[in-house]
mmCIF file of C-alpha atoms and ligand atoms in Angstrom:
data_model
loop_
_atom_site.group_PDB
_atom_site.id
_atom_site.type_symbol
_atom_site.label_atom_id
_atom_site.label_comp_id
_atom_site.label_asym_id
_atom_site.label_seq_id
_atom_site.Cartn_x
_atom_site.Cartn_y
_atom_site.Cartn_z
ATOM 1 C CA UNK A 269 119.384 131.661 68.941
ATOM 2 C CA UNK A 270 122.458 130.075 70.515
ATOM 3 C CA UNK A 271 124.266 127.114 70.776
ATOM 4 C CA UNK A 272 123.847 124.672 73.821
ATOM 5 C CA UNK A 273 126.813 123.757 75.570
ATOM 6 C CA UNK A 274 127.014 120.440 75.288
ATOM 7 C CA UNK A 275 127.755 119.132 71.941
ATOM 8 C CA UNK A 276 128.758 115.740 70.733
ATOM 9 C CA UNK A 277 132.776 115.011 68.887
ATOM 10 C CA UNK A 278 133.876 111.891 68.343
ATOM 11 C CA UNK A 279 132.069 109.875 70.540
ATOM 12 C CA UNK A 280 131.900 112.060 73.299
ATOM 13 C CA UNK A 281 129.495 114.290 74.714
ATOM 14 C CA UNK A 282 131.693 117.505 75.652
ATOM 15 C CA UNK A 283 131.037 121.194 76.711
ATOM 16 C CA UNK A 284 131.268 123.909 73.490
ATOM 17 C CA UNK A 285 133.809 125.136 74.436
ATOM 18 C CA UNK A 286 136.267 122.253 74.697
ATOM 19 C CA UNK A 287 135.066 120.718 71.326
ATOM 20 C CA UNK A 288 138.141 120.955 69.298
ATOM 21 C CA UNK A 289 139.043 119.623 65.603
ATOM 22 C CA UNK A 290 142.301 119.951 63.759
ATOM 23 C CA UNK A 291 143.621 122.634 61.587
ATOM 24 C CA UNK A 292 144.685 119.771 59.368
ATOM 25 C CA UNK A 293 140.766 118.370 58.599
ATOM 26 C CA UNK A 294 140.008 118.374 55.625
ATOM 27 C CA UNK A 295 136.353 120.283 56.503
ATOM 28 C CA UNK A 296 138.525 122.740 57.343
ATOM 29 C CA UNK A 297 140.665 122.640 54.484
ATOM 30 C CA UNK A 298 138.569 121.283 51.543
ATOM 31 C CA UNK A 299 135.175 121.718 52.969
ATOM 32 C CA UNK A 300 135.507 117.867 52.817
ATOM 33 C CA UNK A 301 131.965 117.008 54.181
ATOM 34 C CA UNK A 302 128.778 116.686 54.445
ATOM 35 C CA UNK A 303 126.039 117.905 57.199
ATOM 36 C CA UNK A 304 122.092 117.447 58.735
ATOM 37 C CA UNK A 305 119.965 120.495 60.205
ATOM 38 C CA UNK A 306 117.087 118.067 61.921
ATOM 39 C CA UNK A 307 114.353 119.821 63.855
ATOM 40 C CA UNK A 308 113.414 118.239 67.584
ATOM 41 C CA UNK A 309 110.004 119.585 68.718
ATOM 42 C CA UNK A 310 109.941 118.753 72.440
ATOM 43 C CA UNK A 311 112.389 116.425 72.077
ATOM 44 C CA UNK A 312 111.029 114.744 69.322
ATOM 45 C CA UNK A 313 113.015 114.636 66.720
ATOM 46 C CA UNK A 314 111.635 115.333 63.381
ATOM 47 C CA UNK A 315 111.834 112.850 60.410
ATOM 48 C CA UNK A 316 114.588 111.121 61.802
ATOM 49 C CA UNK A 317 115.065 108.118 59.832
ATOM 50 C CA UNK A 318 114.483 110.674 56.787
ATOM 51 C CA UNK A 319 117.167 112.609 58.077
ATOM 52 C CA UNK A 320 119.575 109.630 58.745
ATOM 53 C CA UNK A 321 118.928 108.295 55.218
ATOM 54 C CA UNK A 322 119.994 111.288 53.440
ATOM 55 C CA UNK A 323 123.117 111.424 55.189
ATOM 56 C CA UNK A 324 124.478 108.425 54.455
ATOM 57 C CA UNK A 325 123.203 109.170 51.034
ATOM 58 C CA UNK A 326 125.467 112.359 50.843
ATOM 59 C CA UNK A 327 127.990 110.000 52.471
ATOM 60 C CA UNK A 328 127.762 107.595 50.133
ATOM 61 C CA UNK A 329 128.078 110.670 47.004
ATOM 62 C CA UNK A 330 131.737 111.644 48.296
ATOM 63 C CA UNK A 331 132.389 108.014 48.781
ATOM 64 C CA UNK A 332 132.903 107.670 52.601
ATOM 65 C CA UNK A 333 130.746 104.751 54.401
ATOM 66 C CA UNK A 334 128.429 105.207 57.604
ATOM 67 C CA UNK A 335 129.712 106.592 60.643
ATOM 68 C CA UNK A 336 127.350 105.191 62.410
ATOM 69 C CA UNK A 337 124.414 102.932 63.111
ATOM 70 C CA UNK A 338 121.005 104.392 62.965
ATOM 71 C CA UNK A 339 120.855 103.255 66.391
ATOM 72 C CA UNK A 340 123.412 104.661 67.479
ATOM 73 C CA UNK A 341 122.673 108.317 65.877
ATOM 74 C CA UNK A 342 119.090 107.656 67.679
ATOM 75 C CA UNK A 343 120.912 107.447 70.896
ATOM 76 C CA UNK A 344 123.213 110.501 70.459
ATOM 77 C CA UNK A 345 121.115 112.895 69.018
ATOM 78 C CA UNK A 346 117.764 111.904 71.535
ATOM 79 C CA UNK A 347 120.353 112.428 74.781
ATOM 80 C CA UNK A 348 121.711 116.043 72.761
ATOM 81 C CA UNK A 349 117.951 117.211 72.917
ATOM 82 C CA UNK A 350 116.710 115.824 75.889
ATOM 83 C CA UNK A 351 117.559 118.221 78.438
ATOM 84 C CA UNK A 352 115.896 120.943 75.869
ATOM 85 C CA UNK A 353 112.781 119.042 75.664
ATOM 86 C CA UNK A 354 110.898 122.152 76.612
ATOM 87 C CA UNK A 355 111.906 124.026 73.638
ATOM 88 C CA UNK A 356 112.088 123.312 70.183
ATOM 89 C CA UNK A 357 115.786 122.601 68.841
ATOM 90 C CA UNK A 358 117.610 122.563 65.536
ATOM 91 C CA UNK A 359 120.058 119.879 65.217
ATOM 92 C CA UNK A 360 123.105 120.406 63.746
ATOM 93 C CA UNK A 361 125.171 117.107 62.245
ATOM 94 C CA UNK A 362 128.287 117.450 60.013
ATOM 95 C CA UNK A 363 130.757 114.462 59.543
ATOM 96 C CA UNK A 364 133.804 115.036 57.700
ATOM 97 C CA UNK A 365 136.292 113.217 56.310
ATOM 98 C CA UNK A 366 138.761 113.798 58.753
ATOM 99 C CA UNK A 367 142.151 115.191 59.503
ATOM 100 C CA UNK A 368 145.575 113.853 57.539
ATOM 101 C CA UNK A 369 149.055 114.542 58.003
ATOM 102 C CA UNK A 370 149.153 117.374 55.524
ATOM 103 C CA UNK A 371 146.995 118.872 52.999
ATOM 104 C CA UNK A 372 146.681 116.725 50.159
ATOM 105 C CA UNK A 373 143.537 116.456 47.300
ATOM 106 C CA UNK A 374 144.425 113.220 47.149
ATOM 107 C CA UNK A 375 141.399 111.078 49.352
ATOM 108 C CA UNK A 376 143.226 109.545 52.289
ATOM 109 C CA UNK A 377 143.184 105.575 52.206
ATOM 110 C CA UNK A 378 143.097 105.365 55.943
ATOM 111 C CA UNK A 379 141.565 108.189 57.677
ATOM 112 C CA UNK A 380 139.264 108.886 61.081
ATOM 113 C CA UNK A 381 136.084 110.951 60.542
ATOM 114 C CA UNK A 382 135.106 113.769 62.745
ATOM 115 C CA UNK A 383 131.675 113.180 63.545
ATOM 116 C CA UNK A 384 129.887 116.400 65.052
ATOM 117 C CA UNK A 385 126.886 117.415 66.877
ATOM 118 C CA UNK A 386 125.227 120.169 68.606
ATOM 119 C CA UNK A 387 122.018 121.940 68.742
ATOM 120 C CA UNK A 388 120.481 125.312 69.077
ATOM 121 C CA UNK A 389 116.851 126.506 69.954
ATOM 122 C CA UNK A 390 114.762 127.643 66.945
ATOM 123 C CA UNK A 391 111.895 129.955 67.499
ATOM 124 C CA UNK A 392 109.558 129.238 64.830
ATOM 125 C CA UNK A 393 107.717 132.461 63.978
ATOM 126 C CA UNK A 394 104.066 131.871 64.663
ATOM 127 C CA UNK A 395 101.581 131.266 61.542
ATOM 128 C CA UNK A 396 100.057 134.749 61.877
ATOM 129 C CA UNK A 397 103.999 136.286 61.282
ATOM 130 C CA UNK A 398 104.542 133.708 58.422
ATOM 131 C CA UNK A 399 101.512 134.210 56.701
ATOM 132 C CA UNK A 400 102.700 137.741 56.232
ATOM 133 C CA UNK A 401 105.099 136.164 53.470
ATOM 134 C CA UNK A 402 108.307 136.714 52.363
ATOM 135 C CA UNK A 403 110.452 138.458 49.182
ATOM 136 C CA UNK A 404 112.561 136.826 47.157
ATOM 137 C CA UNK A 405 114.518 137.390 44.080
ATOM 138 C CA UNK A 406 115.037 135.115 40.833
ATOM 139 C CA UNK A 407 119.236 134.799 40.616
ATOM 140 C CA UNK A 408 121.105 132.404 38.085
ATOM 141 C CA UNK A 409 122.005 128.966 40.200
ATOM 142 C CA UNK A 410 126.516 129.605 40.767
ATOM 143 C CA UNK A 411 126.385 126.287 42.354
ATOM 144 C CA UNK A 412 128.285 123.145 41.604
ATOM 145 C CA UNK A 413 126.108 120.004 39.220
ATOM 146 C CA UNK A 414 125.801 117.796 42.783
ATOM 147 C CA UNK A 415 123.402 119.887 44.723
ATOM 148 C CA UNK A 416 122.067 116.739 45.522
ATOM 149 C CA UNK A 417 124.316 116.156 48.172
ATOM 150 C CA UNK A 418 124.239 118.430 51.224
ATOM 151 C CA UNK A 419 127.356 119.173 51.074
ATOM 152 C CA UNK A 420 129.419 121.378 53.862
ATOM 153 C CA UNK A 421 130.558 123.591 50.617
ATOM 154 C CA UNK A 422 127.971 126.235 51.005
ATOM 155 C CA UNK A 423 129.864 129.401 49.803
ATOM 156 C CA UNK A 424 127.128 129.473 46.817
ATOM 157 C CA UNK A 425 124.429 129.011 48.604
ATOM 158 C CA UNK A 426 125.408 131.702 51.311
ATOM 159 C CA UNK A 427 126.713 134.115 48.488
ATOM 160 C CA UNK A 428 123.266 133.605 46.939
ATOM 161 C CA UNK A 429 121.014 134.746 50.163
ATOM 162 C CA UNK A 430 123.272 137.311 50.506
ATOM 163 C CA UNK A 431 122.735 138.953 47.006
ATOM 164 C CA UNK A 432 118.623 138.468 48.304
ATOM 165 C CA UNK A 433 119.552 139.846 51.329
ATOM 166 C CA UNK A 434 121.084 142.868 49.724
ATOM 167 C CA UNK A 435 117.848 143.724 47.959
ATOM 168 C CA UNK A 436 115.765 143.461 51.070
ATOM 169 C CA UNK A 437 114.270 139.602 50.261
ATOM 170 C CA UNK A 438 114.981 137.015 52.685
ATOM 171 C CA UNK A 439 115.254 134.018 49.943
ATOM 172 C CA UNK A 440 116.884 133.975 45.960
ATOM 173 C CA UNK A 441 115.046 131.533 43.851
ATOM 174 C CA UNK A 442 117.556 129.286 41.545
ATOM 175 C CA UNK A 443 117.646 129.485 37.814
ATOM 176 C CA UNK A 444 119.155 126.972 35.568
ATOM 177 C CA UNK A 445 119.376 126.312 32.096
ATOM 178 C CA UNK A 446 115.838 128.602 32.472
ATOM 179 C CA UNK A 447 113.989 126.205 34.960
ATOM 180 C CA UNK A 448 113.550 127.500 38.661
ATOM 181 C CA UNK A 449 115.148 124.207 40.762
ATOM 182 C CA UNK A 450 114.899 125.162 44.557
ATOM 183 C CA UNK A 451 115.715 128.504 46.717
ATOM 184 C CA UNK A 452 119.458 128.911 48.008
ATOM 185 C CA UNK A 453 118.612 127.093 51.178
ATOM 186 C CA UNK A 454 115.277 125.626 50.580
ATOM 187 C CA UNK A 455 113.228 124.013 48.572
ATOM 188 C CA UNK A 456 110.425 125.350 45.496
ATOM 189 C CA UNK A 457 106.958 124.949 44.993
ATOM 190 C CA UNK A 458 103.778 126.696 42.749
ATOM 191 C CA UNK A 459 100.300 126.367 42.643
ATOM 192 C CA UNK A 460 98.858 127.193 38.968
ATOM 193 C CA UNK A 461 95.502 126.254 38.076
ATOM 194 C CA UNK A 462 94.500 124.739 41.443
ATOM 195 C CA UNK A 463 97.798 122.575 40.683
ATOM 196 C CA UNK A 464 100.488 121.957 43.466
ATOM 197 C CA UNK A 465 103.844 121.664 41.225
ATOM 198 C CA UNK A 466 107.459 121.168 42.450
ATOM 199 C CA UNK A 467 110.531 120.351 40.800
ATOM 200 C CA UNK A 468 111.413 116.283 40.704
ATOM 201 C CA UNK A 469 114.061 115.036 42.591
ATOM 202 C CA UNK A 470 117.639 115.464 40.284
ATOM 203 C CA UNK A 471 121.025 116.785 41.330
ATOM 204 C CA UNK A 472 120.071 120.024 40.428
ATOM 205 C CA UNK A 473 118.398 119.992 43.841
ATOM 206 C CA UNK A 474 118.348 118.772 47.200
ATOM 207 C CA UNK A 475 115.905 116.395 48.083
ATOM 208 C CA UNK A 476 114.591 118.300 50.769
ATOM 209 C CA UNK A 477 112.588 116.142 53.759
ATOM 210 C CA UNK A 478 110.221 119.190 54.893
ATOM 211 C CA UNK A 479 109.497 118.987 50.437
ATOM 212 C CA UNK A 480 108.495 115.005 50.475
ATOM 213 C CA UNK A 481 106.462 116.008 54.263
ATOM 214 C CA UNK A 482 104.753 118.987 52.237
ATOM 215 C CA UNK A 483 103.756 116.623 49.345
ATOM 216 C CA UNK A 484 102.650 113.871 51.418
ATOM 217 C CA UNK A 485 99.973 116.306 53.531
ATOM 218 C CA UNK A 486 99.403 117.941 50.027
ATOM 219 C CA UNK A 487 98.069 114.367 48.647
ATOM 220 C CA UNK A 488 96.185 113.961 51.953
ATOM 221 C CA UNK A 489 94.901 117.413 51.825
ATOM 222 C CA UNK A 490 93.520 116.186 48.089
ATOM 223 C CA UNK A 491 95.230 118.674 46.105
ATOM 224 C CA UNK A 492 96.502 117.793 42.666
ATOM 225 C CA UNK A 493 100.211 117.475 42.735
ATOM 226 C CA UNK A 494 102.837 116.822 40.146
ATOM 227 C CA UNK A 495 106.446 116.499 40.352
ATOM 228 C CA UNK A 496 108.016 118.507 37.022
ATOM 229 C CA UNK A 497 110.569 121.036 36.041
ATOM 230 C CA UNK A 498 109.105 124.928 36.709
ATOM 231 C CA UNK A 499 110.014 127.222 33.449
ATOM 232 C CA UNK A 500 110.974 130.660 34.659
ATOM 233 C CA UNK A 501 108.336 131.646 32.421
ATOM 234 C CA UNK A 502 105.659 129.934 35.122
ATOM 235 C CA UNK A 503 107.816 131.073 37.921
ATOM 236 C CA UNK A 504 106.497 134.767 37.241
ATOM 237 C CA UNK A 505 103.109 133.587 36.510
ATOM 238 C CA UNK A 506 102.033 131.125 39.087
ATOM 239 C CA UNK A 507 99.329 131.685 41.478
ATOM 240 C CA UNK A 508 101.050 130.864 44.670
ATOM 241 C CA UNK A 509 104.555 130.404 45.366
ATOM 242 C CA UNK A 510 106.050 128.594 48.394
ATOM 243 C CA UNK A 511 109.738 127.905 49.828
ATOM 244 C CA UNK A 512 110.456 124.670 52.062
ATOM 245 C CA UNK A 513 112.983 123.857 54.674
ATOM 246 C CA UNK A 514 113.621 122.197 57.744
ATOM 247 C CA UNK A 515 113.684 125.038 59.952
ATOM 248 C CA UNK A 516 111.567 127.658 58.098
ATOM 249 C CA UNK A 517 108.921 125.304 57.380
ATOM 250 C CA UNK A 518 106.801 126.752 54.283
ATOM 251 C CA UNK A 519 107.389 130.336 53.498
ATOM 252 C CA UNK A 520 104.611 131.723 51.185
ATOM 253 C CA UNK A 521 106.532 133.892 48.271
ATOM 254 C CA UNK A 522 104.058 137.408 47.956
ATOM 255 C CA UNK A 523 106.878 138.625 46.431
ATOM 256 C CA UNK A 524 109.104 137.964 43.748
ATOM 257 C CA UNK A 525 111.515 140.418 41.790
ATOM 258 C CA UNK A 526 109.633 143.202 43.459
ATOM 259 C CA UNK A 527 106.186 142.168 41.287
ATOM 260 C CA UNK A 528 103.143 140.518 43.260
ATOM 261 C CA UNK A 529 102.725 136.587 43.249
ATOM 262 C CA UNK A 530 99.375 136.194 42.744
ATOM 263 C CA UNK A 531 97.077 138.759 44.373
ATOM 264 C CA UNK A 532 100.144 139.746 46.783
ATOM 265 C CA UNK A 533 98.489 137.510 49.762
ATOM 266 C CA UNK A 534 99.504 133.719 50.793
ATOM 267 C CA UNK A 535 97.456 131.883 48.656
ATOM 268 C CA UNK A 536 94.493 128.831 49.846
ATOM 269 C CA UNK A 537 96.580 126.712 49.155
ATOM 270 C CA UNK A 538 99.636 127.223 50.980
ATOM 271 C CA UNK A 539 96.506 127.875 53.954
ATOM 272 C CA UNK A 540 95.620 124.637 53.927
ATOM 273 C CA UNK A 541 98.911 122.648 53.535
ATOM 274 C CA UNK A 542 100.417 125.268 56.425
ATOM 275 C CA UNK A 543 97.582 124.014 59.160
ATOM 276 C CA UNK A 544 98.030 120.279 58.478
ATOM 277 C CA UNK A 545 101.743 120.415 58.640
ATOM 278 C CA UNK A 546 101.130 122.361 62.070
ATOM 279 C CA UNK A 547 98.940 119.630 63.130
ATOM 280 C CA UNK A 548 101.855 117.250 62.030
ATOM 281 C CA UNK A 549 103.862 118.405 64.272
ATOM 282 C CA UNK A 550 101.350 119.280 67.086
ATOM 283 C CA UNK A 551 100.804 115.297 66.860
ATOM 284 C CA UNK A 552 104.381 114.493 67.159
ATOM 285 C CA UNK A 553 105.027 116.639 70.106
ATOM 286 C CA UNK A 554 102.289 115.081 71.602
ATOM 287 C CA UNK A 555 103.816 111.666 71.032
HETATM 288 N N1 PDD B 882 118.950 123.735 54.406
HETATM 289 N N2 PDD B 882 117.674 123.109 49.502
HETATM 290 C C1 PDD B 882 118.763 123.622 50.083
HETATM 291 C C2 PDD B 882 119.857 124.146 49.213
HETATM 292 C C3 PDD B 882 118.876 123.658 51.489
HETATM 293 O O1 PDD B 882 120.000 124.160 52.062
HETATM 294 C C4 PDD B 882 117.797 123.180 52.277
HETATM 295 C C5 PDD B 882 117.831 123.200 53.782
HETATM 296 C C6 PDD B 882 116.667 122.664 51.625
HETATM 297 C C7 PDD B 882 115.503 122.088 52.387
HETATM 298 O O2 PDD B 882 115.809 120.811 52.926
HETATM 299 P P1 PDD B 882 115.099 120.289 54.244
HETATM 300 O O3 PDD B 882 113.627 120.395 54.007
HETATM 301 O O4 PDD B 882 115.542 118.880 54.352
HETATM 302 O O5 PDD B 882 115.525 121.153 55.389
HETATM 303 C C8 PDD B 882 116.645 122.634 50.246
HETATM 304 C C9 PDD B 882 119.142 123.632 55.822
HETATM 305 C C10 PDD B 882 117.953 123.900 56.672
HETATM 306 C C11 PDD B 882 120.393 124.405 56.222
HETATM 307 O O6 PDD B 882 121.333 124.395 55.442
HETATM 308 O O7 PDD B 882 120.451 124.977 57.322
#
């Protein structure tokens, strides 16, 4: 997986290696931003106006307006992955709030945003290598009370799926207050009792778009599902267990703290929701 050479700064299009910021910005310096990972399958890019909305939502939570138009964020990021329309890209967008003449807490009045993009090839493991499931590990949620926004300010997050990485799982589940809210970079959902449950939308979590995609087939699909807080207590006894994100897709949990979910397998369930959001997608690179 590596970075193409031609990212976007500022209104320009620009090879990697010439794409410079300040010292002085305060992503640099404060972590004074906020960022998008949007998948492009053949060139299509993937929940876009989704993707667009929730970033000037996290804009609007650290109080800086739209950079841009949703136009003109069409434009940039469909001429980024256009000469990769043979392979599937991850799109990387971060805008921060720019640099000032020192360092100073204090939010600049006046200030230029550095708008960023740039994207990388994913390789999506095939459905037979996913359905052999993943580890994780139940750790208490270090994170700031705004996970809401997807913030730049990811030392929790990373310091989190390290700790899983450590004990051999590739994902930590988040606990807080003794409800399960999402994993350290994705997001959480159980089947119990033929039920598909995730956590509602709060700022204990980040509204993730693959989660609303995965509820909206789920509904389609027929399947009972409710939006409502996950005890840890149901965590450890639910049937099927599933992880969500952009670029991972749904992970099925087999799993967790070293004990079996369920009978040890990726459930029906998780079967069923997996194919149609392949098809999903199958019917958008088609487009
Ligand atoms: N992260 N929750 C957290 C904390 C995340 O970091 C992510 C995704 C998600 C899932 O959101 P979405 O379905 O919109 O990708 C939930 C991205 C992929 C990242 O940081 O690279």
């Amino acid at each position: 997986m590596s970075f193409n050479s031609t990212v976007f700064l500022n209104g320009d299009f620009l090879p990697l290696t010439e794409a410079k910021v300040s010292v002085l910005d305060r992503g640099f310096l404060f972590a004074d931003g906020v960022y998008e990972v949007i998948p492009a399958y053949a060139g299509k890019l993937f929940r876009l106006q989704q993707h667009l909305d929730r970033l000037n939502s996290s804009l609007s939570a650290i109080r800086m307006p739209p950079v841009m138009s949703d136009q003109q964020w069409t434009d940039v990021l469909t001429e980024l992955v256009e000469p990769h329309s043979q392979s599937d890209q991850s799109v990387y967008v971060q805008v921060t709030r720019g640099a000032g003449a020192n360092r100073d807490h204090q939010l600049p009045s006046d200030y230029q945003a550095t708008t960023f993009a740039m994207c990388q090839s994913i390789v999506t493991d095939s459905l037979s290598t996913i359905a052999k499931g993943i580890s994780a590990i139940t750790l208490d949620d270090i994170r700031w009370d705004w996970c809401h926004i997807k913030s730049v300010a990811l030392l929790g997050n990373i310091l989190l799926k390290q700790q899983a990485s450590d004990q051999n799982c590739t994902e930590a589940i988040l606990l807080r207050d003794g409800f399960a809210t999402e994993g350290s970079a994705s997001n959480l959902f159980i089947v119990k009792n033929k039920q598909l449950i995730t956590p509602p939308k709060s700022h204990n979590l980040l509204p993730g778009i693959t989660r609303d995609l995965v509820l909206e087939l789920a509904i389609k699909e027929g399947i009972d599902c409710i939006e409502r807080e996950i005890s840890e207590q149901e965590l450890f006894n639910a049937d099927e267990i599933w992880l969500t994100s952009s670029t991972k897709e749904i992970m099925p949990v087999i799993e967790l703290n070293r004990q079996a979910v369920g009978n040890g397998q990726p459930g029906s369930f998780w079967q069923r929701v997996s194919i149609s959001y392949s098809q999903f997608k199958e019917t958008l690179r088609a487009q």
